[in-house]
Amino acid sequence: ACWVKRSMIARSSRAVLLADSSKFDTKRLEIVCGWNELSDFVTDRAPPEGLARALAAAKIVLHIAT
């Protein structure tokens, strides 16, 4: 449930989003948090240009797992 994730983020000093590249450019019914609440993003491939710009603008550290 999103409310549980929101509660965890609110109580943490760092929030990391983990998503594989199949999630890029997909729509979801509910947003857990805004970019400004994340510190890091871990994924398996470089994100598309628009997403990469949004991450950089929000100062989110991008980690590409190999």
mmCIF file of C-alpha atoms in Angstrom:
data_model
loop_
_atom_site.group_PDB
_atom_site.id
_atom_site.type_symbol
_atom_site.label_atom_id
_atom_site.label_comp_id
_atom_site.label_asym_id
_atom_site.label_seq_id
_atom_site.Cartn_x
_atom_site.Cartn_y
_atom_site.Cartn_z
ATOM 1 C CA ALA A 1 0.000 0.000 0.000
ATOM 2 C CA CYS A 2 1.262 3.464 -0.879
ATOM 3 C CA TRP A 3 0.490 4.890 2.553
ATOM 4 C CA VAL A 4 2.958 2.425 4.108
ATOM 5 C CA LYS A 5 5.682 3.476 1.664
ATOM 6 C CA ARG A 6 4.931 7.152 2.336
ATOM 7 C CA SER A 7 5.213 6.565 6.083
ATOM 8 C CA MET A 8 8.538 4.793 5.633
ATOM 9 C CA ILE A 9 9.902 7.612 3.450
ATOM 10 C CA ALA A 10 8.742 10.253 5.944
ATOM 11 C CA ARG A 11 10.660 8.520 8.733
ATOM 12 C CA SER A 12 13.842 7.842 6.779
ATOM 13 C CA SER A 13 16.908 9.953 6.150
ATOM 14 C CA ARG A 14 17.304 8.533 2.637
ATOM 15 C CA ALA A 15 14.849 7.168 0.065
ATOM 16 C CA VAL A 16 16.030 4.939 -2.781
ATOM 17 C CA LEU A 17 13.896 4.031 -5.804
ATOM 18 C CA LEU A 18 14.679 0.637 -7.319
ATOM 19 C CA ALA A 19 13.107 0.024 -10.738
ATOM 20 C CA ASP A 20 14.193 -1.939 -13.791
ATOM 21 C CA SER A 21 14.100 -0.378 -17.241
ATOM 22 C CA SER A 22 10.750 -1.980 -18.102
ATOM 23 C CA LYS A 23 9.175 0.624 -15.785
ATOM 24 C CA PHE A 24 10.521 3.608 -17.790
ATOM 25 C CA ASP A 25 7.813 5.663 -19.492
ATOM 26 C CA THR A 26 4.893 3.805 -17.888
ATOM 27 C CA LYS A 27 1.955 5.369 -16.073
ATOM 28 C CA ARG A 28 0.846 4.329 -12.597
ATOM 29 C CA LEU A 29 -2.435 4.869 -10.808
ATOM 30 C CA GLU A 30 -0.882 6.314 -7.664
ATOM 31 C CA ILE A 31 2.275 8.303 -6.942
ATOM 32 C CA VAL A 32 4.129 7.308 -3.775
ATOM 33 C CA CYS A 33 6.308 10.419 -3.556
ATOM 34 C CA GLY A 34 7.759 13.271 -5.565
ATOM 35 C CA TRP A 35 11.256 13.362 -7.019
ATOM 36 C CA ASN A 36 12.257 15.818 -4.289
ATOM 37 C CA GLU A 37 11.791 13.086 -1.667
ATOM 38 C CA LEU A 38 14.220 10.630 -3.298
ATOM 39 C CA SER A 39 17.982 10.526 -2.821
ATOM 40 C CA ASP A 40 18.961 7.703 -5.194
ATOM 41 C CA PHE A 41 17.612 5.770 -8.175
ATOM 42 C CA VAL A 42 18.912 2.257 -8.939
ATOM 43 C CA THR A 43 18.123 0.659 -12.299
ATOM 44 C CA ASP A 44 19.532 -1.770 -14.873
ATOM 45 C CA ARG A 45 19.936 0.619 -17.845
ATOM 46 C CA ALA A 46 20.457 4.295 -18.516
ATOM 47 C CA PRO A 47 17.097 6.069 -18.396
ATOM 48 C CA PRO A 48 15.622 7.907 -21.405
ATOM 49 C CA GLU A 49 16.759 11.508 -21.843
ATOM 50 C CA GLY A 50 13.665 13.109 -20.297
ATOM 51 C CA LEU A 51 13.844 10.946 -17.182
ATOM 52 C CA ALA A 52 17.597 11.493 -16.884
ATOM 53 C CA ARG A 53 17.024 15.274 -16.988
ATOM 54 C CA ALA A 54 14.333 15.037 -14.298
ATOM 55 C CA LEU A 55 16.639 12.998 -12.056
ATOM 56 C CA ALA A 56 19.485 15.461 -12.535
ATOM 57 C CA ALA A 57 17.231 18.448 -11.866
ATOM 58 C CA ALA A 58 16.056 16.819 -8.618
ATOM 59 C CA LYS A 59 19.690 16.003 -7.697
ATOM 60 C CA ILE A 60 18.932 12.288 -7.480
ATOM 61 C CA VAL A 61 22.000 10.062 -7.689
ATOM 62 C CA LEU A 62 21.638 7.535 -10.519
ATOM 63 C CA HIS A 63 23.095 4.040 -10.058
ATOM 64 C CA ILE A 64 23.103 1.623 -12.988
ATOM 65 C CA ALA A 65 23.456 -1.940 -11.730
ATOM 66 C CA THR A 66 25.513 -4.332 -13.812
#
